[in-house]
PDB file of C-alpha atoms and ligand atoms in Angstrom:
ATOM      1  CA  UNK A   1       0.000   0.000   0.000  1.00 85.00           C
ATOM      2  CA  UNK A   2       2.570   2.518   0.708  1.00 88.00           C
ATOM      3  CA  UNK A   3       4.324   1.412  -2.227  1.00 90.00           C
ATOM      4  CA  UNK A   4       1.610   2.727  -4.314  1.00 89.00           C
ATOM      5  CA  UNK A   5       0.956   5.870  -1.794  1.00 91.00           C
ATOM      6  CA  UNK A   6       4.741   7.372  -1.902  1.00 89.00           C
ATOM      7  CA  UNK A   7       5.929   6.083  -5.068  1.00 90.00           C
ATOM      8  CA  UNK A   8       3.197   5.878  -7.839  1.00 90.00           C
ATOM      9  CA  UNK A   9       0.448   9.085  -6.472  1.00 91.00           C
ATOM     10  CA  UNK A  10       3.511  10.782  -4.947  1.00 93.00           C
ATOM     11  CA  UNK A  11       1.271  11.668  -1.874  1.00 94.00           C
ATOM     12  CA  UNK A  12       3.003  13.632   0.854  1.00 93.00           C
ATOM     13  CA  UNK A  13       4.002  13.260   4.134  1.00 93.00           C
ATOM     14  CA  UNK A  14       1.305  12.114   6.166  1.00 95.00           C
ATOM     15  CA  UNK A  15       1.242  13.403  10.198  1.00 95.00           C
ATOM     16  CA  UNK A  16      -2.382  13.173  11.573  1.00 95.00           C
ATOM     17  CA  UNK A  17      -4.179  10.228  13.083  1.00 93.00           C
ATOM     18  CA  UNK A  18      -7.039  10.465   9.992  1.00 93.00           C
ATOM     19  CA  UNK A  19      -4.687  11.133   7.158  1.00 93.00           C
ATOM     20  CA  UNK A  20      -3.676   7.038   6.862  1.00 93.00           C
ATOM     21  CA  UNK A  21      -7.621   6.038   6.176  1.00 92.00           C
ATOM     22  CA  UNK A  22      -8.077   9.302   3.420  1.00 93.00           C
ATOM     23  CA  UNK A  23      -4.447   8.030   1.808  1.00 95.00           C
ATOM     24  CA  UNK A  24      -6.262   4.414   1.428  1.00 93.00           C
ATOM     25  CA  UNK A  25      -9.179   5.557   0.154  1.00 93.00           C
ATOM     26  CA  UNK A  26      -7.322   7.440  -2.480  1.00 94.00           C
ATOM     27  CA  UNK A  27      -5.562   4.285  -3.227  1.00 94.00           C
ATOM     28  CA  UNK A  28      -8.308   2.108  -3.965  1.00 94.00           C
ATOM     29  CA  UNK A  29     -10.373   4.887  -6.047  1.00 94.00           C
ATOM     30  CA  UNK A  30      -7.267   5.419  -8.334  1.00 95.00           C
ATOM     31  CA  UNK A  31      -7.011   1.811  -8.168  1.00 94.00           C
ATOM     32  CA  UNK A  32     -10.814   1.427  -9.286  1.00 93.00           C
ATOM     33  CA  UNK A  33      -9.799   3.844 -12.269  1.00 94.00           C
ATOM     34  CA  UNK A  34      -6.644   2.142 -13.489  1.00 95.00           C
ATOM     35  CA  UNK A  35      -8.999  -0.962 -13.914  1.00 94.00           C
ATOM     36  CA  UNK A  36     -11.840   0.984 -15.080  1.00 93.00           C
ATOM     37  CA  UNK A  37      -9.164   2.227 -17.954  1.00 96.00           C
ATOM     38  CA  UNK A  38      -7.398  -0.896 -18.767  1.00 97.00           C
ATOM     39  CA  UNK A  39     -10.946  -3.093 -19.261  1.00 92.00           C
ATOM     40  CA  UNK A  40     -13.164  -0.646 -21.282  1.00 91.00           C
ATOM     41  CA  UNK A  41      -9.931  -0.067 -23.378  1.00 96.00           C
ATOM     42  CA  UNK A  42      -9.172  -4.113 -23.671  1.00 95.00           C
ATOM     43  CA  UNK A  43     -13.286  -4.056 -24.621  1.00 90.00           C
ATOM     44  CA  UNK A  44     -13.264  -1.132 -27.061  1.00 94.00           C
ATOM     45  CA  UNK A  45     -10.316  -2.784 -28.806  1.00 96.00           C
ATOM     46  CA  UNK A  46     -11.750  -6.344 -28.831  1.00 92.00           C
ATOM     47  CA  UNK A  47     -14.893  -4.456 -30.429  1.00 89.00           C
ATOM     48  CA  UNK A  48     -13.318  -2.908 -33.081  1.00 93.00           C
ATOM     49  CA  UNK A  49     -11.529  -6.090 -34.245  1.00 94.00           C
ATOM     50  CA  UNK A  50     -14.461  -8.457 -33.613  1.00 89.00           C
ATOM     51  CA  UNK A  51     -17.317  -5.666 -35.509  1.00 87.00           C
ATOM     52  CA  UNK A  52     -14.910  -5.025 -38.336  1.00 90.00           C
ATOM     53  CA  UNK A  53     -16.387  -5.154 -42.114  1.00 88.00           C
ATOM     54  CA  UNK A  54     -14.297  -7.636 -43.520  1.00 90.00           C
ATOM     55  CA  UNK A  55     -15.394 -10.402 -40.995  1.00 88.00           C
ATOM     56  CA  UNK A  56     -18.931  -8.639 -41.017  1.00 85.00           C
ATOM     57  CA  UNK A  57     -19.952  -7.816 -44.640  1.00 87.00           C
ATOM     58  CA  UNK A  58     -23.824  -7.649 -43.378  1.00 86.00           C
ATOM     59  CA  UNK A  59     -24.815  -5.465 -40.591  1.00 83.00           C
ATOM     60  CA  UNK A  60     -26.497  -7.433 -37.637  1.00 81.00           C
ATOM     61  CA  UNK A  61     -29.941  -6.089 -36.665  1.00 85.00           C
ATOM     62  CA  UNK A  62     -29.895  -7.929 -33.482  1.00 84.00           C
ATOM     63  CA  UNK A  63     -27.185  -6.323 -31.701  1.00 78.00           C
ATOM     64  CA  UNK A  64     -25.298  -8.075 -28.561  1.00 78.00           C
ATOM     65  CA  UNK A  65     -27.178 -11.425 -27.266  1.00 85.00           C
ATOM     66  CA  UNK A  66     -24.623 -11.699 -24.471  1.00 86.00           C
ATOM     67  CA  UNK A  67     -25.334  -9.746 -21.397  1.00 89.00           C
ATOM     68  CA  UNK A  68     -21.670  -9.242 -20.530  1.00 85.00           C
ATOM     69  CA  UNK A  69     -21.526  -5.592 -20.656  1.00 84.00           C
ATOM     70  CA  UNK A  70     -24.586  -5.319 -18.370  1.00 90.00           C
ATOM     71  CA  UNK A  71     -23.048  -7.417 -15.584  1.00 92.00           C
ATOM     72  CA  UNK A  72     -19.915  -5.511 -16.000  1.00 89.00           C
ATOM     73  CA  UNK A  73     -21.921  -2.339 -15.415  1.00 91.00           C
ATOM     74  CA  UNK A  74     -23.359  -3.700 -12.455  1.00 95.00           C
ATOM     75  CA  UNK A  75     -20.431  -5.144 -11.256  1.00 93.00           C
ATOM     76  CA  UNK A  76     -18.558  -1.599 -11.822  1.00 92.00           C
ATOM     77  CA  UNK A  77     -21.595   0.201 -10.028  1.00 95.00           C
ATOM     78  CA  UNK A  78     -21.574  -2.390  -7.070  1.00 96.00           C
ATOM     79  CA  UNK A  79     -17.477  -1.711  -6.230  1.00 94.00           C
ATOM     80  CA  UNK A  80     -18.426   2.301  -6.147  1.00 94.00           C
ATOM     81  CA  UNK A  81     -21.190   2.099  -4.127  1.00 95.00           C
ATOM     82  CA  UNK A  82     -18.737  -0.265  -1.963  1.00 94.00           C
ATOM     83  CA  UNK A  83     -16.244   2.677  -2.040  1.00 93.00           C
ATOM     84  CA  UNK A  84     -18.701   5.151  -1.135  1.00 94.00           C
ATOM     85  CA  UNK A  85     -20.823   3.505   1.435  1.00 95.00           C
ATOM     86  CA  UNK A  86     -17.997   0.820   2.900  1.00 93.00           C
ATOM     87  CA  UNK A  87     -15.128   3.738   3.094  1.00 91.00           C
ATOM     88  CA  UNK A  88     -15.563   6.853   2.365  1.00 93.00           C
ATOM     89  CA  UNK A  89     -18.838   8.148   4.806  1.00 94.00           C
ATOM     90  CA  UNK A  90     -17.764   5.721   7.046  1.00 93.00           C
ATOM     91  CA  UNK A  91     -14.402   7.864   7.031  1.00 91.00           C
ATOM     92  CA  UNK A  92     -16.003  11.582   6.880  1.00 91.00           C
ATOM     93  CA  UNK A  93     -18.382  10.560   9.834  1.00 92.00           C
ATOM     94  CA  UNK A  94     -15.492   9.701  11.915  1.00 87.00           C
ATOM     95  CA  UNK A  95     -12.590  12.441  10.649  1.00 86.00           C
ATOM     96  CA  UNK A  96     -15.188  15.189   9.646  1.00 87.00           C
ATOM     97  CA  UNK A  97     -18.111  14.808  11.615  1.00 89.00           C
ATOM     98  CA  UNK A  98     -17.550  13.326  15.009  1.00 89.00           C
ATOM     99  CA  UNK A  99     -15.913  16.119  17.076  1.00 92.00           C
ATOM    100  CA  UNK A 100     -13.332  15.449  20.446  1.00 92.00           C
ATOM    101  CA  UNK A 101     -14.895  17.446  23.706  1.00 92.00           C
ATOM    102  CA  UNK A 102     -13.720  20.580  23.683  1.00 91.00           C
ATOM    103  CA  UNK A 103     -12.313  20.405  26.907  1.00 90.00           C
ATOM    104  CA  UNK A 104     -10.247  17.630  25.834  1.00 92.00           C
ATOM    105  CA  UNK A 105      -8.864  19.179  22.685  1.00 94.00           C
ATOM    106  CA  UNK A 106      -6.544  22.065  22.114  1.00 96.00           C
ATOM    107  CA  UNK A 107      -8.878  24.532  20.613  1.00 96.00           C
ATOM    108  CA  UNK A 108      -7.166  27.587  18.413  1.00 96.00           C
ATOM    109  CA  UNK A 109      -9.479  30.326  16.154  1.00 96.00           C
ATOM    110  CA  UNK A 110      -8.021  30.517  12.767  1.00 96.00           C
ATOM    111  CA  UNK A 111      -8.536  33.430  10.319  1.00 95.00           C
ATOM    112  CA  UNK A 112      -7.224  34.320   6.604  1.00 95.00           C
ATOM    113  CA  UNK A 113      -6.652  37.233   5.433  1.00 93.00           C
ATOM    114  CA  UNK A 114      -5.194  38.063   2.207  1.00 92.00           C
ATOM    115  CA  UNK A 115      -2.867  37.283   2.094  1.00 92.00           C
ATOM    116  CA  UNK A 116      -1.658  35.506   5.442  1.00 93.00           C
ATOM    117  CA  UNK A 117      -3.204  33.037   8.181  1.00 95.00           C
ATOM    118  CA  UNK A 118      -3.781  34.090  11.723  1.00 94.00           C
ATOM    119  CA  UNK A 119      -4.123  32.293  14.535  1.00 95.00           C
ATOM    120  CA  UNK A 120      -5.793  32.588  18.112  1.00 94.00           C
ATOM    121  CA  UNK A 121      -5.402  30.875  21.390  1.00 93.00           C
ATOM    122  CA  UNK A 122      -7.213  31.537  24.615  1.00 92.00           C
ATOM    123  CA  UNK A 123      -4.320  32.265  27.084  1.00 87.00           C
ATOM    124  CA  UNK A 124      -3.470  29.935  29.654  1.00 88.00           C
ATOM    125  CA  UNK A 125      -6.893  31.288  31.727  1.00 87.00           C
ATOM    126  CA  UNK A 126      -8.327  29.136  29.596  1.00 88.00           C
ATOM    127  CA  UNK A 127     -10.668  31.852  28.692  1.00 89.00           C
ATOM    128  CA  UNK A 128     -10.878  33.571  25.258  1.00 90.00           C
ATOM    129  CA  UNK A 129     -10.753  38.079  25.249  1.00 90.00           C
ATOM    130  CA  UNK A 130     -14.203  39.676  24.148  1.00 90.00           C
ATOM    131  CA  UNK A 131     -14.212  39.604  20.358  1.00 91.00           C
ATOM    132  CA  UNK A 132     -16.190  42.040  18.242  1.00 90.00           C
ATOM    133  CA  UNK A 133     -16.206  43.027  14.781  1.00 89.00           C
ATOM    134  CA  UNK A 134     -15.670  46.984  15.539  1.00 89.00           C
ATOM    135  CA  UNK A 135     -12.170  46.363  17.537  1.00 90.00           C
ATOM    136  CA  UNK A 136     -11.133  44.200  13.543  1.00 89.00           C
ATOM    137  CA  UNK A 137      -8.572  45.451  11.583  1.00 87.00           C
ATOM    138  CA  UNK A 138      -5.686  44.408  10.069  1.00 84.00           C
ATOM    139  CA  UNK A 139      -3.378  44.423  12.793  1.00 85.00           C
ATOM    140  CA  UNK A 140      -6.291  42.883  14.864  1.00 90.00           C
ATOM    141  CA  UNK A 141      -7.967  40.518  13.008  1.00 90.00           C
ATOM    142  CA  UNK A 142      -9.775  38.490  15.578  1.00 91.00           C
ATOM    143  CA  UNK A 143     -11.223  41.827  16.782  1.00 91.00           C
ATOM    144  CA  UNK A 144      -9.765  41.567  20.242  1.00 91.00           C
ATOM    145  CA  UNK A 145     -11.164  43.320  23.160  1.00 89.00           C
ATOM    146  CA  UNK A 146      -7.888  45.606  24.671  1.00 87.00           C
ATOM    147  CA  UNK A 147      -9.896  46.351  27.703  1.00 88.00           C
ATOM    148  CA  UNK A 148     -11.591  43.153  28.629  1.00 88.00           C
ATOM    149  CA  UNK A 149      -8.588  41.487  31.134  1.00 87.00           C
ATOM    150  CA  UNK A 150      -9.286  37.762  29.637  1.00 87.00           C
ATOM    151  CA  UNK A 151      -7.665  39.289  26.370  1.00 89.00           C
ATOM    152  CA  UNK A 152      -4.209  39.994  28.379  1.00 87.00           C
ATOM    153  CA  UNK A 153      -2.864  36.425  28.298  1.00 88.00           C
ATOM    154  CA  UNK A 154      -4.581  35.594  24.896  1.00 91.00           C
ATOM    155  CA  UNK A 155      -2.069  34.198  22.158  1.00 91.00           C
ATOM    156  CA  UNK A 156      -1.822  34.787  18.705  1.00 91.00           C
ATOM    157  CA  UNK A 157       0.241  34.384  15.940  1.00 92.00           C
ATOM    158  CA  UNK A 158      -0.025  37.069  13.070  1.00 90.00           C
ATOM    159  CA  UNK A 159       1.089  37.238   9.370  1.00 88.00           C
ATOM    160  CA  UNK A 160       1.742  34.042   8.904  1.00 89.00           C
ATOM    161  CA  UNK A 161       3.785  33.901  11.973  1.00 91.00           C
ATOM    162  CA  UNK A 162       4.503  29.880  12.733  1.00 94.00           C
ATOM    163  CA  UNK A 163       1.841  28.374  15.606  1.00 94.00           C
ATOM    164  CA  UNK A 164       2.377  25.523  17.576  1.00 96.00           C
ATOM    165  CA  UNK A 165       0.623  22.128  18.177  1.00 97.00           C
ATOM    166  CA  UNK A 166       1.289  19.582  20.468  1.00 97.00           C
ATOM    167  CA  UNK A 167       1.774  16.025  19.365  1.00 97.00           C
ATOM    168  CA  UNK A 168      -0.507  13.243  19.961  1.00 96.00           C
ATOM    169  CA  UNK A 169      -3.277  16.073  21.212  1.00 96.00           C
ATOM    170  CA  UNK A 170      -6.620  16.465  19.314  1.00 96.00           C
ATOM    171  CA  UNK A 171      -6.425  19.690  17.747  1.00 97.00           C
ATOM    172  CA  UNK A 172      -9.971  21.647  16.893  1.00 97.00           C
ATOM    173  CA  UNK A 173      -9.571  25.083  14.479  1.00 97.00           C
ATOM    174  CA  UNK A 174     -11.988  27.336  14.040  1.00 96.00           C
ATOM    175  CA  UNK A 175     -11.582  28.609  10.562  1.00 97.00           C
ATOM    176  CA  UNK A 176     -12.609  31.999   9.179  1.00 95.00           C
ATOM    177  CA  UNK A 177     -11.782  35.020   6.813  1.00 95.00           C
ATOM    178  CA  UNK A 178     -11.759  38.619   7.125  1.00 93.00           C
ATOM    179  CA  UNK A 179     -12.228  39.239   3.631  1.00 92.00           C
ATOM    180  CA  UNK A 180     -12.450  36.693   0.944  1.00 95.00           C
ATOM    181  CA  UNK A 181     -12.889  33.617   0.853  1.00 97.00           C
ATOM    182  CA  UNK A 182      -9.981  31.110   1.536  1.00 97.00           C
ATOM    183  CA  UNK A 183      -9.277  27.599   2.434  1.00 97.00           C
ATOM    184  CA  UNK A 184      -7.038  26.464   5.247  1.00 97.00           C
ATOM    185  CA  UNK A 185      -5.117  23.699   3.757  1.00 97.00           C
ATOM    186  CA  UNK A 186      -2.792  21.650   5.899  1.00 97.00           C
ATOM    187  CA  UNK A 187      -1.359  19.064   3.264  1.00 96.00           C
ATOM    188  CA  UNK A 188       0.462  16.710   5.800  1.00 96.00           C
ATOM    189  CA  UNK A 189      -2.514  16.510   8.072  1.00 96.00           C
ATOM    190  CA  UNK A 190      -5.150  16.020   5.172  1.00 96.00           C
ATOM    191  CA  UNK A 191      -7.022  18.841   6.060  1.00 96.00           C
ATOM    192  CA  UNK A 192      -8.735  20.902   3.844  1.00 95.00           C
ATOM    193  CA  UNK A 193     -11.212  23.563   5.138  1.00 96.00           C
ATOM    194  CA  UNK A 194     -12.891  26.706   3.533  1.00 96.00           C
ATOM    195  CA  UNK A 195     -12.370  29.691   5.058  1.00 97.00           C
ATOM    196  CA  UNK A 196     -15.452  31.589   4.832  1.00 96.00           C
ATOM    197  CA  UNK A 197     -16.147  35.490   5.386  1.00 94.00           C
ATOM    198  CA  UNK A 198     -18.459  35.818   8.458  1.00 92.00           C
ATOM    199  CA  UNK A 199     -18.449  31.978   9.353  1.00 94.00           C
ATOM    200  CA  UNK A 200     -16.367  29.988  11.925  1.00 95.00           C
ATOM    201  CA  UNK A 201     -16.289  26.314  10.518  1.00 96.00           C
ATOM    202  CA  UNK A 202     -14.634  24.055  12.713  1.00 96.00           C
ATOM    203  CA  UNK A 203     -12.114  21.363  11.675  1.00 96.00           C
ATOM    204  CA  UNK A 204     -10.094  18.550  14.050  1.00 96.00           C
ATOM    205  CA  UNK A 205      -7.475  16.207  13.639  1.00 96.00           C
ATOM    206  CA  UNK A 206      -4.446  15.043  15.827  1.00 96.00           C
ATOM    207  CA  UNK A 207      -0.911  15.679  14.731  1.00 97.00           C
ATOM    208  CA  UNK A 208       0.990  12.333  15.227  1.00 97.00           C
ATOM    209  CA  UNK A 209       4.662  13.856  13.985  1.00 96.00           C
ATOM    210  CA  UNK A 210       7.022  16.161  15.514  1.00 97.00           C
ATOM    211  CA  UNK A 211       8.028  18.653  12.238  1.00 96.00           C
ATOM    212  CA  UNK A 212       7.597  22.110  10.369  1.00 97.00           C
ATOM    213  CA  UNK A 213       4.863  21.927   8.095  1.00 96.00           C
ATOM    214  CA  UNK A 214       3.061  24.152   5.363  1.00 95.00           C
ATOM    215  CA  UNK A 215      -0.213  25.707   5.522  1.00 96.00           C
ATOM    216  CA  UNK A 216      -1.238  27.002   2.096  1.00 95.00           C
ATOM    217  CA  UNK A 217      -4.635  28.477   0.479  1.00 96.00           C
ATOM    218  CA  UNK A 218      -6.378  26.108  -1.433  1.00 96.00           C
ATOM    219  CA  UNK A 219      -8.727  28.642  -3.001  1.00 95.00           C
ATOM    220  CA  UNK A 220      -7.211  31.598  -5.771  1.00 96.00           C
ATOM    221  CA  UNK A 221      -7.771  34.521  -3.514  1.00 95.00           C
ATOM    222  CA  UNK A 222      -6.501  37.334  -5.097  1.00 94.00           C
ATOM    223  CA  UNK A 223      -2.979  38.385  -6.379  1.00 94.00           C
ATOM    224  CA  UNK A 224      -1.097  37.349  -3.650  1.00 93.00           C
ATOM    225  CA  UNK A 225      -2.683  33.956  -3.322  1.00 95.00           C
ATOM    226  CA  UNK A 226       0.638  32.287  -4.475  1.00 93.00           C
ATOM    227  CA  UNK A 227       2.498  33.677  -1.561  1.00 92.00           C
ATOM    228  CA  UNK A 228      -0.455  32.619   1.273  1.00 94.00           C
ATOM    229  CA  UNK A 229       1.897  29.968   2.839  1.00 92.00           C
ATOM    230  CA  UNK A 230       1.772  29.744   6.675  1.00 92.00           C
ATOM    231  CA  UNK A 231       3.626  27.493   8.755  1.00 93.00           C
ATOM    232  CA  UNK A 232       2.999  25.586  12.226  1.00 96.00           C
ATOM    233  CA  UNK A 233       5.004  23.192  14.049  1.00 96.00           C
ATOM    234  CA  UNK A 234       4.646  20.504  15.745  1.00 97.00           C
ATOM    235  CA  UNK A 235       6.670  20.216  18.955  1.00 97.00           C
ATOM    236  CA  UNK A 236       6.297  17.992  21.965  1.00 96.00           C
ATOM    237  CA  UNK A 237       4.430  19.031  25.013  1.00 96.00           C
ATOM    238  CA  UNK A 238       7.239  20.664  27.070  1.00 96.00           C
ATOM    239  CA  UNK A 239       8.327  22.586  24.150  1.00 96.00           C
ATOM    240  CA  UNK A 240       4.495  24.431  23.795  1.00 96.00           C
ATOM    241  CA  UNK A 241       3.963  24.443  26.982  1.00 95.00           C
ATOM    242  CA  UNK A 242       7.074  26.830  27.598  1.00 95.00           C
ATOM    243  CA  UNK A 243       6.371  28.638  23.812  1.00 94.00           C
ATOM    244  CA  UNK A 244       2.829  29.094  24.932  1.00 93.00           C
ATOM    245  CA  UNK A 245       4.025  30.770  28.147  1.00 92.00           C
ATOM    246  CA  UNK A 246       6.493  33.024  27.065  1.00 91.00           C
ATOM    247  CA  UNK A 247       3.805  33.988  24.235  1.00 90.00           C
ATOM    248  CA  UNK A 248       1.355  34.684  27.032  1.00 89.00           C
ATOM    249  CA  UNK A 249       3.531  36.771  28.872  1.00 85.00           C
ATOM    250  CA  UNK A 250       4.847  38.692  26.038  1.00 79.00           C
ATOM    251  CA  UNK A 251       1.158  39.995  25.990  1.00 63.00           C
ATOM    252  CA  UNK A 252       1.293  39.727  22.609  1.00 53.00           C
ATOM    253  CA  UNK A 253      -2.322  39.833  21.896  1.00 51.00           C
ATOM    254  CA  UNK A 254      -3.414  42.350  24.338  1.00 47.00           C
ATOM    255  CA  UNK A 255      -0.555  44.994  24.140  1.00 48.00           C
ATOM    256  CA  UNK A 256      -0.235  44.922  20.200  1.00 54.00           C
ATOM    257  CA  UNK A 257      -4.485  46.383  19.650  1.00 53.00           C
ATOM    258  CA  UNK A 258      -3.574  48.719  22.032  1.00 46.00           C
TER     259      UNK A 258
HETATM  260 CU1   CU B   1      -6.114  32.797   0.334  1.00 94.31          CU
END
């Protein structure tokens, strides 16, 4: 399986719990195709050569007797329903659907903007500032409350700025856009989200590898689209727990709106 993963679809890295299952499912679909491609070819050739004129001077009015092609249909119909029904909702209930607790899951606000991704964190209170629309701007695109005193220890990471995840820890982003729409695309973790003007659309997943990755916009957002690559890490717990501090403390989000 990996074999035809890595080295024939070239996928990428894979670091999430989920991204295994999606990788599979890819497999067999392109798998379905190949054989899809090789048999109606092998049919349309055996077709041409058995049909020709010289071994068929009179046309038949009959057509096929055989019912072949019909069963093949079916049979062709039953492995995509198969694919549908046995894998893929199976996998979209559990990776898309079926949410970890809150409480048990790291949970971060995400927003684009062209042409950069932002990200949020309650501070260690555990508590997120007041957010409203009217405090929004570019340098404050979560709208952040200066005044309200649960905004003080409040994290964020601006411009693209790298965020950090802990490993092995459910994850839960809140995605949104301050002005077009994007789509928060973390390749490794086989996430794919819209981000969507005046909507907060959740998405989880659990990063299972310690590493640098990519975020990048997966819809053409304007001229700078090109150059909408975040990063985030992933870094054991120690290592957030003491970046998460010292980000806390730096007031970051608080002083910055000031
Ligand atoms: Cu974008």
């Amino acid at each position: 399986m990996d074999f035809f993963k890595y080295n024939i679809l070239r996928l990428p890295e894979v670091a999430s719990a989920h991204g295994d299952r999606i990788d599979d499912l890819i497999v067999y679909v392109h798998l379905l195709m190949a054989a899809l491609f090789v048999g109606w070819l092998a049919f349309f050739v055996f077709a041409l050569l058995k049909h020709r004129r010289a071994s068929n001077p009179k046309a038949d009015y009959v057509g096929a007797r055989s019912h072949f092609s019909t069963y093949a249909e079916v049979g062709v119909a039953a492995i995509e329903g198969l694919l549908l029904l046995g894998f893929a909702v199976p996998l979209w209930a559990k990776a898309v659907e079926k949410f970890p607790e809150e409480k048990d899951a790291l949970v971060i606000q995400v927003i684009g903007q062209q042409f950069a991704w932002n990200a949020h964190y309650a501070g260690p209170d555990g508590k997120w500032g007041h957010q409203d629309i009217k405090f929004a701007s570019t340098t404050n695109p979560f709208g952040l409350d200066a005044a309200d005193p649960a905004t003080k220890d409040d994290v964020t990471t601006l411009s693209n700025e790298p965020f950090l995840l802990p490993v092995n820890k459910e994850v839960i982003c809140k995605i949104s856009s301050m002005d077009v729409i994007h789509s928060f695309k973390l390749p490794v973790m086989r996430v794919t989200q819209d981000a969507i003007p005046g909507m907060s659309i959740p998405v989880h997943f659990k990063p299972t590898k310690i590493g640098d990755y990519t975020i990048t916009c997966a819809q053409l957002c304007g001229n700078g689209h090109s150059k909408m690559r975040g990063n985030f890490k992933v870094v054991d717990q120690a290592a957030f727990d003491k970046w998460f501090a010292d980000k806390a403390k730096s007031g970051a989000a608080g002083a910055s709106f000031e």
